[in-house]
XYZ file of C-alpha atoms in Angstrom:
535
model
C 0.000 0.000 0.000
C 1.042 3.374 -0.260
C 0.070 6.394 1.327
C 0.895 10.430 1.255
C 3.954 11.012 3.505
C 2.703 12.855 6.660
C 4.841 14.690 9.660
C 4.417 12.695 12.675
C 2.132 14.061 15.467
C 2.738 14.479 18.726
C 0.704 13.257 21.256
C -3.696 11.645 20.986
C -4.853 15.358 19.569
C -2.510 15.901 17.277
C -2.828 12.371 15.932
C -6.423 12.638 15.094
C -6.401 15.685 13.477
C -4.082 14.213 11.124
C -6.165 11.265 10.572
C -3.331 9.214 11.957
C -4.469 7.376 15.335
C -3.659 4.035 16.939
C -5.457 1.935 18.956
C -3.299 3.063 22.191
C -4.126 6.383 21.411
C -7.628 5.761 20.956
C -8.439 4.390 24.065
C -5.362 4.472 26.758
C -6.815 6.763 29.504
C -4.699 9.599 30.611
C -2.592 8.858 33.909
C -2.804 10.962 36.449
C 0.151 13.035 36.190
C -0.487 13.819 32.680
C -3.985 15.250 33.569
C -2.147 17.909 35.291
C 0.508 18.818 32.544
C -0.543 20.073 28.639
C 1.723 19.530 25.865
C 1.411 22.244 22.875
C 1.955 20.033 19.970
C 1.164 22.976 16.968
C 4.070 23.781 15.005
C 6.167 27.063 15.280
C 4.710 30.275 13.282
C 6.757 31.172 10.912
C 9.685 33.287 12.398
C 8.887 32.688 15.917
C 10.762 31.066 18.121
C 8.974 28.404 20.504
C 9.361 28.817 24.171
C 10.414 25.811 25.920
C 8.428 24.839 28.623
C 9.551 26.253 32.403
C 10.422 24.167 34.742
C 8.740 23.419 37.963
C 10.782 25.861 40.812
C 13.077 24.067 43.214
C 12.668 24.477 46.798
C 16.268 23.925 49.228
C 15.837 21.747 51.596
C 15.973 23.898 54.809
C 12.434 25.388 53.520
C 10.900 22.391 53.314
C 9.050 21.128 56.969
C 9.867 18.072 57.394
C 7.003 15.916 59.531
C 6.755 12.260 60.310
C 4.067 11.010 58.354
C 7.123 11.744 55.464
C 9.077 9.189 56.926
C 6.386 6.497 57.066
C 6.812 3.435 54.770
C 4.363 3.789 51.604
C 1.013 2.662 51.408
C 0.319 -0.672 49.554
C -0.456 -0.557 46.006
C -3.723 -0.264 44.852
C -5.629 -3.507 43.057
C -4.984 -3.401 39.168
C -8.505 -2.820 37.870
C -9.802 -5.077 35.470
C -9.357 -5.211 31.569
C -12.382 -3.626 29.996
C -14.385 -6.630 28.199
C -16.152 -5.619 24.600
C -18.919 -7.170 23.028
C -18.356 -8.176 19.687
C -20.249 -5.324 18.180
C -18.129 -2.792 20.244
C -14.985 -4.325 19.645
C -15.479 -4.407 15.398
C -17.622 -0.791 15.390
C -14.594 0.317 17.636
C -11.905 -1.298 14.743
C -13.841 0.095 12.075
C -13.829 3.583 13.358
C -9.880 3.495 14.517
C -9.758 1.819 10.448
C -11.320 4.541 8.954
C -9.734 7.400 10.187
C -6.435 5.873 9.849
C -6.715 4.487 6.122
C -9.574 7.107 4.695
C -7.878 8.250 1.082
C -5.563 4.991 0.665
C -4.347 4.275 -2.247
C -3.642 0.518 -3.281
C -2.090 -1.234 -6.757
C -2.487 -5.317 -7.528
C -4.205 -7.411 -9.928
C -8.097 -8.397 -9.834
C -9.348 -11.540 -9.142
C -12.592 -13.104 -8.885
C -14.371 -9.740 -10.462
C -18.659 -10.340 -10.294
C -21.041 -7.797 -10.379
C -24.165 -7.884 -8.896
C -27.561 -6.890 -9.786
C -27.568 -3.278 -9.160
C -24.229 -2.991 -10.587
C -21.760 -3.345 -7.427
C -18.499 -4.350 -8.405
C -16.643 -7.514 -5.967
C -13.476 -8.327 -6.490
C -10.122 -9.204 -4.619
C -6.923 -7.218 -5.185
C -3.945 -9.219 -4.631
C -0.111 -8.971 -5.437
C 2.345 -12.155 -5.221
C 2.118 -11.732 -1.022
C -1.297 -11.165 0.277
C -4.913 -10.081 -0.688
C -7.547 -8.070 0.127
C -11.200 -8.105 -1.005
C -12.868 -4.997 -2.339
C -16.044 -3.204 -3.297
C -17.347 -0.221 -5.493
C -20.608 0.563 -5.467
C -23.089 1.589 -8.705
C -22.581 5.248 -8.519
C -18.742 4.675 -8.602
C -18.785 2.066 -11.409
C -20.594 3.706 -13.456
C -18.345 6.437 -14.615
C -15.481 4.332 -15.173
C -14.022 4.493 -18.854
C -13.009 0.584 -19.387
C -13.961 -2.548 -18.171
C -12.475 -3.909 -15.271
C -11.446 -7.626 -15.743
C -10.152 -10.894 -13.804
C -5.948 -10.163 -14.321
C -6.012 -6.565 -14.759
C -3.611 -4.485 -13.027
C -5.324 -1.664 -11.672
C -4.638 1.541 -9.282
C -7.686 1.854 -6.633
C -8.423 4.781 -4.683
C -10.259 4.616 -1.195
C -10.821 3.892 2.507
C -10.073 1.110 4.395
C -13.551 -1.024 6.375
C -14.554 -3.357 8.262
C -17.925 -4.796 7.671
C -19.498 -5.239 10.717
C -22.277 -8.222 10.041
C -18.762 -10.575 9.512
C -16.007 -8.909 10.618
C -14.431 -9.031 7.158
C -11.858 -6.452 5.968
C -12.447 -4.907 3.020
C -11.404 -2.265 0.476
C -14.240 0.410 -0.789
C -12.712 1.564 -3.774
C -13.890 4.954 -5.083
C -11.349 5.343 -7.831
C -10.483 2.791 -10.057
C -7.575 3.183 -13.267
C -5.499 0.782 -15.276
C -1.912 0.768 -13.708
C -0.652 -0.744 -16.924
C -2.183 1.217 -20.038
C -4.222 3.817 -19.457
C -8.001 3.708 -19.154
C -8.774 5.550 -21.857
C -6.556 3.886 -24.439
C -8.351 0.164 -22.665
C -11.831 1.555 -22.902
C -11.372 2.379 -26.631
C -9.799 -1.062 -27.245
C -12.857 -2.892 -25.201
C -15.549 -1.388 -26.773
C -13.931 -0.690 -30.601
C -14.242 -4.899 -30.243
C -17.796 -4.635 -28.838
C -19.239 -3.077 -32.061
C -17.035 -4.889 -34.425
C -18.589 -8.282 -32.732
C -22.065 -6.519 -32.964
C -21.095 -5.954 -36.559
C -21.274 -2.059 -36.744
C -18.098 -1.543 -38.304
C -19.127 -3.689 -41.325
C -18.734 -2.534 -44.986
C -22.165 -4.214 -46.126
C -24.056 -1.921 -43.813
C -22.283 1.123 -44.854
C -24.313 3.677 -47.119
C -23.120 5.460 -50.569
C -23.428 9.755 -49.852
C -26.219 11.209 -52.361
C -24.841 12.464 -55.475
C -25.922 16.214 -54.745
C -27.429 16.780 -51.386
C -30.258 19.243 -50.739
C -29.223 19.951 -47.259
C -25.653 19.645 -45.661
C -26.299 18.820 -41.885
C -23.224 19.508 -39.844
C -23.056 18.560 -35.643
C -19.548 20.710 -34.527
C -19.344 23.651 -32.339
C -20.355 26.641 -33.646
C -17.345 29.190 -32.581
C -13.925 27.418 -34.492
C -12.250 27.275 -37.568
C -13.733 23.834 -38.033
C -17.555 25.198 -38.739
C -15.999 28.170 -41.056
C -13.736 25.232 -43.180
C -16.905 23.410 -43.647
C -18.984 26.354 -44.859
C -15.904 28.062 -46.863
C -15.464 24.424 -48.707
C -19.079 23.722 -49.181
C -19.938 27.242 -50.624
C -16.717 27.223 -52.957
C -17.823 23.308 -54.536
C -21.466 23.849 -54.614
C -24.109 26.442 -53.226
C -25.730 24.056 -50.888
C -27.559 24.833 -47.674
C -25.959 24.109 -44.443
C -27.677 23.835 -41.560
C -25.538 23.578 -38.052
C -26.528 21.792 -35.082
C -24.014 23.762 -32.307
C -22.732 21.169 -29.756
C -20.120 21.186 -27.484
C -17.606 18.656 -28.504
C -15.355 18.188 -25.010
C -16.216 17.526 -21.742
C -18.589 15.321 -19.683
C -21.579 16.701 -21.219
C -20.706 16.659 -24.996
C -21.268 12.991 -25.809
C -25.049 12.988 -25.187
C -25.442 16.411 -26.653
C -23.958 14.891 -29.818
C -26.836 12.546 -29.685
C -29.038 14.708 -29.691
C -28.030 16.867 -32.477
C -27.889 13.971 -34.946
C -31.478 12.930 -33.708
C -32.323 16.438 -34.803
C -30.931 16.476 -37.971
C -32.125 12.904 -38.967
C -35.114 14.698 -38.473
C -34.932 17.464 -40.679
C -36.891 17.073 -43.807
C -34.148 17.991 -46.735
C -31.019 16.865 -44.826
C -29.271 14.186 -47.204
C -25.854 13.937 -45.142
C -24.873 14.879 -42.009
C -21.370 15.752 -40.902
C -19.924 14.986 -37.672
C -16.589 17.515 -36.960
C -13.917 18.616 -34.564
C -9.936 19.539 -35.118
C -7.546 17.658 -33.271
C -6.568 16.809 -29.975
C -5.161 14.411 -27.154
C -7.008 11.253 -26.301
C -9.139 12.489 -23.681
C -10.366 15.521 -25.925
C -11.519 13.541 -28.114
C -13.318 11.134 -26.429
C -16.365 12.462 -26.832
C -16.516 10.449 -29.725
C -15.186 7.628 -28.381
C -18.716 7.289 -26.407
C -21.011 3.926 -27.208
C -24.069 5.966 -27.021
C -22.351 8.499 -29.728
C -21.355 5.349 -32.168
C -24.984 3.688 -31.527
C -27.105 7.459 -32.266
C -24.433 7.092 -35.883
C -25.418 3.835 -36.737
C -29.671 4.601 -36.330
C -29.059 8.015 -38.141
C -31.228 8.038 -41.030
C -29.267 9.789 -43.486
C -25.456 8.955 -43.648
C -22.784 10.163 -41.818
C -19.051 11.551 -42.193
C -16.930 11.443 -39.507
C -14.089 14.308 -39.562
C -13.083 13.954 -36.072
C -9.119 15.515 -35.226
C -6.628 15.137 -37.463
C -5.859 12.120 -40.335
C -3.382 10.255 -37.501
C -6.616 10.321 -35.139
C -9.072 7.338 -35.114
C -12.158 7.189 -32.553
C -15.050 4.989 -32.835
C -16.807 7.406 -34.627
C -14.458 7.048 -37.389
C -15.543 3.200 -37.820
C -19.497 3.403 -37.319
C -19.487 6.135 -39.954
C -20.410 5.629 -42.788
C -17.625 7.562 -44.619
C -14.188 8.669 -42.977
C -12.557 12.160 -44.044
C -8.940 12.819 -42.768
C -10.015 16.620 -41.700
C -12.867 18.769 -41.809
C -12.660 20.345 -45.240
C -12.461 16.852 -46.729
C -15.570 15.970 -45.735
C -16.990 18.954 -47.069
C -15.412 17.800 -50.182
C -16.983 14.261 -49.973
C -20.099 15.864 -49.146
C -20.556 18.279 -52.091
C -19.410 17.740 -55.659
C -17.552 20.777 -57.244
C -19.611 22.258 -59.421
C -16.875 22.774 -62.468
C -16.560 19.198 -62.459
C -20.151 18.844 -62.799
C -20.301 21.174 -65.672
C -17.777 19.759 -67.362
C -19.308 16.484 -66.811
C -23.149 17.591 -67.766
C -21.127 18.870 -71.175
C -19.865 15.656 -71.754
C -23.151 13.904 -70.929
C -24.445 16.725 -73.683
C -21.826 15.416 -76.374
C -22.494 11.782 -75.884
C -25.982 12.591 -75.993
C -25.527 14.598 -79.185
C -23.313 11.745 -80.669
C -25.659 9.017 -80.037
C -28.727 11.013 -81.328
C -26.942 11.602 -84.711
C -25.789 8.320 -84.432
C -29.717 6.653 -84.079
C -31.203 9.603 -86.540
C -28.644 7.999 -89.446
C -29.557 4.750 -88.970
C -33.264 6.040 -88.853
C -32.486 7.171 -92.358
C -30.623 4.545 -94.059
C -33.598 1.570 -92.695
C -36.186 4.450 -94.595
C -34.164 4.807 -97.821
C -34.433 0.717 -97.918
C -38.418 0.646 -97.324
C -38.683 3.417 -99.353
C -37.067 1.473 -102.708
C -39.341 -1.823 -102.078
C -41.833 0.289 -102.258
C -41.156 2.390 -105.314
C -43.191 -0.010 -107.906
C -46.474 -1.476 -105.408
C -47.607 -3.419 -108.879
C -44.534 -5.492 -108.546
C -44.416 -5.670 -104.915
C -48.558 -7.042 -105.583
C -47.345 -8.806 -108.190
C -44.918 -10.616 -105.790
C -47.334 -11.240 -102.540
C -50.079 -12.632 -105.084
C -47.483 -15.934 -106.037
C -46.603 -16.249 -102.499
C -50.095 -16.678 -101.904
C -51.111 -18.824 -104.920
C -47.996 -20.659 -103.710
C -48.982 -21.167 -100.074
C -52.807 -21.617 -101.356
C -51.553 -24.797 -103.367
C -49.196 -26.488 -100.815
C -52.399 -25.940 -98.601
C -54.527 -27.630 -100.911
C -51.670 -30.544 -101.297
C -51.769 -31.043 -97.531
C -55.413 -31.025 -96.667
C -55.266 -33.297 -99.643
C -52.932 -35.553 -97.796
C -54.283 -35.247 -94.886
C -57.418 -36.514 -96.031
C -55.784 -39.698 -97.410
C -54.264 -40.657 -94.500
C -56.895 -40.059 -92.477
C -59.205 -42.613 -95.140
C -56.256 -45.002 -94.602
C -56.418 -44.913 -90.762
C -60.584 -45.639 -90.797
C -60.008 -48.353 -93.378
C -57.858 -50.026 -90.978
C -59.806 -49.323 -87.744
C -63.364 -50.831 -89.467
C -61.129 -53.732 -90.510
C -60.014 -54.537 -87.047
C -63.484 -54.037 -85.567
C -64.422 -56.652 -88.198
C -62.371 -58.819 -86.668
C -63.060 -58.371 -83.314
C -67.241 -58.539 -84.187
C -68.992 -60.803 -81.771
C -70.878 -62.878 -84.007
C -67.203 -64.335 -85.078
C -66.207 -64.305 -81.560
C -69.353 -66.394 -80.967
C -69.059 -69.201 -83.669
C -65.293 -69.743 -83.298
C -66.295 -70.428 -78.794
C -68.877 -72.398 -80.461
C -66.838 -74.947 -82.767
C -63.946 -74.796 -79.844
C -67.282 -76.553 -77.694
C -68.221 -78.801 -79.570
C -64.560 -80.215 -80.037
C -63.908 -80.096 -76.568
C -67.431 -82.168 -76.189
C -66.687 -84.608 -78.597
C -62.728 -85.352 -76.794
C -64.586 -85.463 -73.340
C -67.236 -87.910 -74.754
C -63.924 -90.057 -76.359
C -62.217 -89.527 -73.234
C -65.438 -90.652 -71.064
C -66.236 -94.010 -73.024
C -62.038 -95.018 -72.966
C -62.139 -94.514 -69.505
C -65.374 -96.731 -68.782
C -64.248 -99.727 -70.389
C -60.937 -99.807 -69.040
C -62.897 -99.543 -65.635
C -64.828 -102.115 -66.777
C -62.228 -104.656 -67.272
C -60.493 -104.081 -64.354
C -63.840 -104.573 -62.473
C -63.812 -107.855 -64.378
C -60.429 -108.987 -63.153
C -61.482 -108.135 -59.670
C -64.349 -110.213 -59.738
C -63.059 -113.175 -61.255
C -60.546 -112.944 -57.707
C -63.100 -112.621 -55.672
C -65.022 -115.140 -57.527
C -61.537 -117.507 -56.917
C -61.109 -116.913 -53.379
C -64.546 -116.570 -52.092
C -65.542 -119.034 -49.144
C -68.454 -120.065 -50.845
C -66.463 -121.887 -53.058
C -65.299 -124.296 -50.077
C -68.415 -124.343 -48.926
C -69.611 -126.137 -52.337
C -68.035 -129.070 -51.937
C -69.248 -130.127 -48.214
C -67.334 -127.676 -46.162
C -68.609 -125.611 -43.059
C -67.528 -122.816 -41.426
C -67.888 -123.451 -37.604
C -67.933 -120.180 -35.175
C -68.791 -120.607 -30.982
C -71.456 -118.557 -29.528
C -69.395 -115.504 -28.755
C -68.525 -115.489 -33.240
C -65.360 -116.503 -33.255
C -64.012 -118.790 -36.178
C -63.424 -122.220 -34.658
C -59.912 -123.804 -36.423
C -58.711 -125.893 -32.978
C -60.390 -128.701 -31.538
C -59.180 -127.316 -28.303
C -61.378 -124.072 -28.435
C -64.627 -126.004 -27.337
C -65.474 -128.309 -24.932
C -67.585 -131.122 -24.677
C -71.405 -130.225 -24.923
C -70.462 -126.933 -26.360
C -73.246 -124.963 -29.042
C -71.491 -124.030 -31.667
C -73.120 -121.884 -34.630
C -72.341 -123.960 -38.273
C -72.451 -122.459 -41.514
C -72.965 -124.724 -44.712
C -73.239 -123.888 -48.558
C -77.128 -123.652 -47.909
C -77.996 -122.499 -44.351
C -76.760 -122.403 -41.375
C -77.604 -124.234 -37.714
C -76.170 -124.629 -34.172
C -74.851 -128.035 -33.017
C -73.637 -129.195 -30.110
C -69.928 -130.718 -29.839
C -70.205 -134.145 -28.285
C -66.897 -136.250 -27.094
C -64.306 -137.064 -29.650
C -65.099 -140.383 -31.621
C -62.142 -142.156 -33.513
C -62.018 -140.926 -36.835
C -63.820 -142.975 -40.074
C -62.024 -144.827 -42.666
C -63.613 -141.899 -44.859
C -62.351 -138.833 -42.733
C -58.746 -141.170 -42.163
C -58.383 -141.136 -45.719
C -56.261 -138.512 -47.610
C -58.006 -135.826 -49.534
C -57.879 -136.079 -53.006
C -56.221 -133.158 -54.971
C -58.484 -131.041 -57.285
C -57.144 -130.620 -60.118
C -56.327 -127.230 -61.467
C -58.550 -125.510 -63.668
């Protein structure tokens, strides 16, 4: 930190009215001796000498009565009193005020860290160098008339008091004055908003207007005592006799940037006013920064009509220069922008007049020679008659030849469509289904009667093995099929018993018997079967 050198003060009343106190001086009671003696801590007057102080007179001994109660031993010392205890309120309100007076125009250089900004536009941040830190604050009132944009990393210069705020005891900075310690502020403000716009796009070319060829009205914002406003009217007179029509504004100080505003709100206004000149001669940084403003480059970019910036000299650029939409290098050169010379635009209307002349003479021969060739077709009309009637007997005939054509073609095309429809009639339709019938009929009848007798003889075949096999046949020559009462075929002698019904089936009837004990067999049924012969 540093801090403006100050002559040390002598004594608790001196200190404060330096702004310069301690805690011990603050609030160490006087002892008791010192009640009794005052110290004259002012300074000298200028050529006086200060008196010292006399000294107390010393008695001699042999005036001084001496009595016993001298010579006793000393009374005990009195009990220390007790340490005054604070509350924490008292003890930080106490700090604070000691704080204050001590540290109340500090000034203070470090980097920012950990800038925010709150809603109402408080600025928090910590200052801190490679050692220590301390956190600060600027209010809204403060912050708002600073010329750049404070940022994390920025080395800065702060101006202010030393606090302590009370609700947490926290040490704090409030900062009052705030500048770049590295570049200065204006030269950072410039940079930080010249990028602003360019991001926003207001320095771009596309959006840029052309200046009117003649203007009606030549609107200039400058101030109104200078050599800048004379220039402008002295340049514009000399080129061209146009109208100019001033709108005075102070173009320095605090107040000039929103009185520029409003003069190019005014002459946007102004019906007639085709360009509008914004001037000033030259100057340091800070003169010119005026037109360094935001709301100054926003009021250029919503002017209606387009505007020149001629702001210093040609080495001097301000954010006017880019929003504009034309840039002049002085004043009178943007008079000369402004206004064509009016020589030049009489020599040019005479060669307008010359080309026009040329190109007129040009257009009336050509006129004449497409008239001389009209006028010899037409110098015998018999011929020219002559001429249109076998063009027209010719066209007449190769009309004739193509209806003529077309006629055939068309006789050619029906010819072949009744043809086809002949062919397609139903009746022909009908008879060829017809004798496709009765062929089909005739194979399905062919078909039918081949396919019965080969049924047929198969059928035969199958009955003649039937006929072969059937039990019938056995039964024809004395055989009988015997079954027991339940139906089942009887082929074992074992699968009835004695006095068993049995159901017996012969070649002619049928008839239940009734199986008696097994008699020795007959000379008959002992005999061997004779072989049939094969048929």
């Amino acid at each position: 930190m540093t801090q403006d050198p100050k002559k040390p003060a002598r004594g608790p009343k001196a200190a404060q009215d330096q702004g310069q106190l301690s805690f011990g001086d603050s609030f160490a009671p006087p002892s008791e001796d010192e009640s009794r003696v005052t110290v004259s801590a002012s300074r000298p007057r200028p050529g006086k000498t200060a008196r010292a102080a006399a000294p107390p007179p010393v008695r001699p001994a042999e005036d001084v009565d001496l009595d016993t109660r001298d010579l006793a031993p000393p009374a005990p010392p009195a009990a220390p009193e007790e340490p005054k205890v604070f509350g924490v309120y008292e003890l930080i309100r106490s700090a604070r005020t000691v704080l204050e007076a001590r540290f109340s125009d500090v000034r203070v250089e470090g980097e920012i860290s950990g800038l925010r900004v709150s809603g109402p536009g408080h600025l928090y941040f910590t200052l801190k160098d490679t050692q220590a830190q301390v956190d600060c604050v600027m209010f809204a009132r403060e912050a708002a008339r600073l010329k750049f944009r404070p940022r994390d990393g920025l080395l800065v210069r702060c101006r202010g008091r030393l606090t302590i705020y009370e609700g947490r005891g926290k040490f704090q900075m409030t900062v009052g004055e705030l500048s770049p310690a590295g570049d200065g502020a204006l030269a950072l403000a410039f940079e930080q908003l010249k990028q602003q716009l360019a991001n926003e796009g207001l320095f771009s070319e596309s959006r840029k207007r052309p200046l009117p060829f003649l203007p009606r009205r030549l609107g200039v914002v400058t101030s109104p005592t200078g050599a800048v406003i004379r220039d402008i009217i002295h340049v514009a007179h000399r080129r061209f006799p146009v109208d100019v029509l001033l709108a005075p504004t102070p173009v320095q100080g605090l107040e000039a940037a929103p009185q520029i505003v409003a003069a190019l709100t005014r002459l946007g206004r102004v019906p007639g006013v085709d360009v509008i000149i914004l001037a000033r001669g030259g100057g340091s940084l800070e003169d010119l920064w005026a037109f360094n403003e935001e709301i100054v480059a926003r009021a250029i970019a919503l002017s209606p009509v387009p505007v020149i910036s001629a702001v210093g000299h040609e080495t001097d650029f301000t954010i006017a220069d880019f929003v504009a939409d034309l840039r002049a290098p002085t004043p009178s050169a943007a008079a000369e922008r402004a206004v064509p010379e009016m020589l030049a635009l009489r020599e040019t209307l005479a060669n307008a007049q010359r080309r026009l002349h040329r190109n007129a003479d040009r257009e009336l021969h050509r006129a004449r020679l497409v008239l001389e060739r009209l006028r010899a077709r037409f110098a015998d009309p018999r011929r020219l008659l002559d001429r249109q009637r076998v063009a027209l007997d010719d066209r007449a005939l190769r009309l004739t030849e193509a209806v003529r054509a077309l006629t055939m073609r068309r006789r050619t095309w029906l010819r072949e469509l009744d043809a086809r429809l002949l062919r397609a009639h139903p009746q022909k339709r009908i008879a060829a289904q017809r004798s496709a019938l009765a062929a089909l009929e005739r194979r399905l009848c062919n078909a039918t009667a081949q396919t019965v007798g080969v049924r047929k003889q198969r059928l035969g075949r199958l009955h003649a093995q039937l006929e072969a096999l059937s039990p019938l046949r056995v039964l024809e020559r004395g055989y009988g099929l015997v079954r027991t009462q339940e139906g089942h075929l009887v082929t074992k002698a074992a699968q009835v018993g004695t006095g068993t019904a049995v159901h017996v089936t012969v070649r002619e009837g049928a008839f239940w018997a009734e199986v008696q004990p097994e008699l020795p067999p007959s000379p008959t049924e002992a005999a061997p079967l004779s072989k049939e012969p094969k048929p």
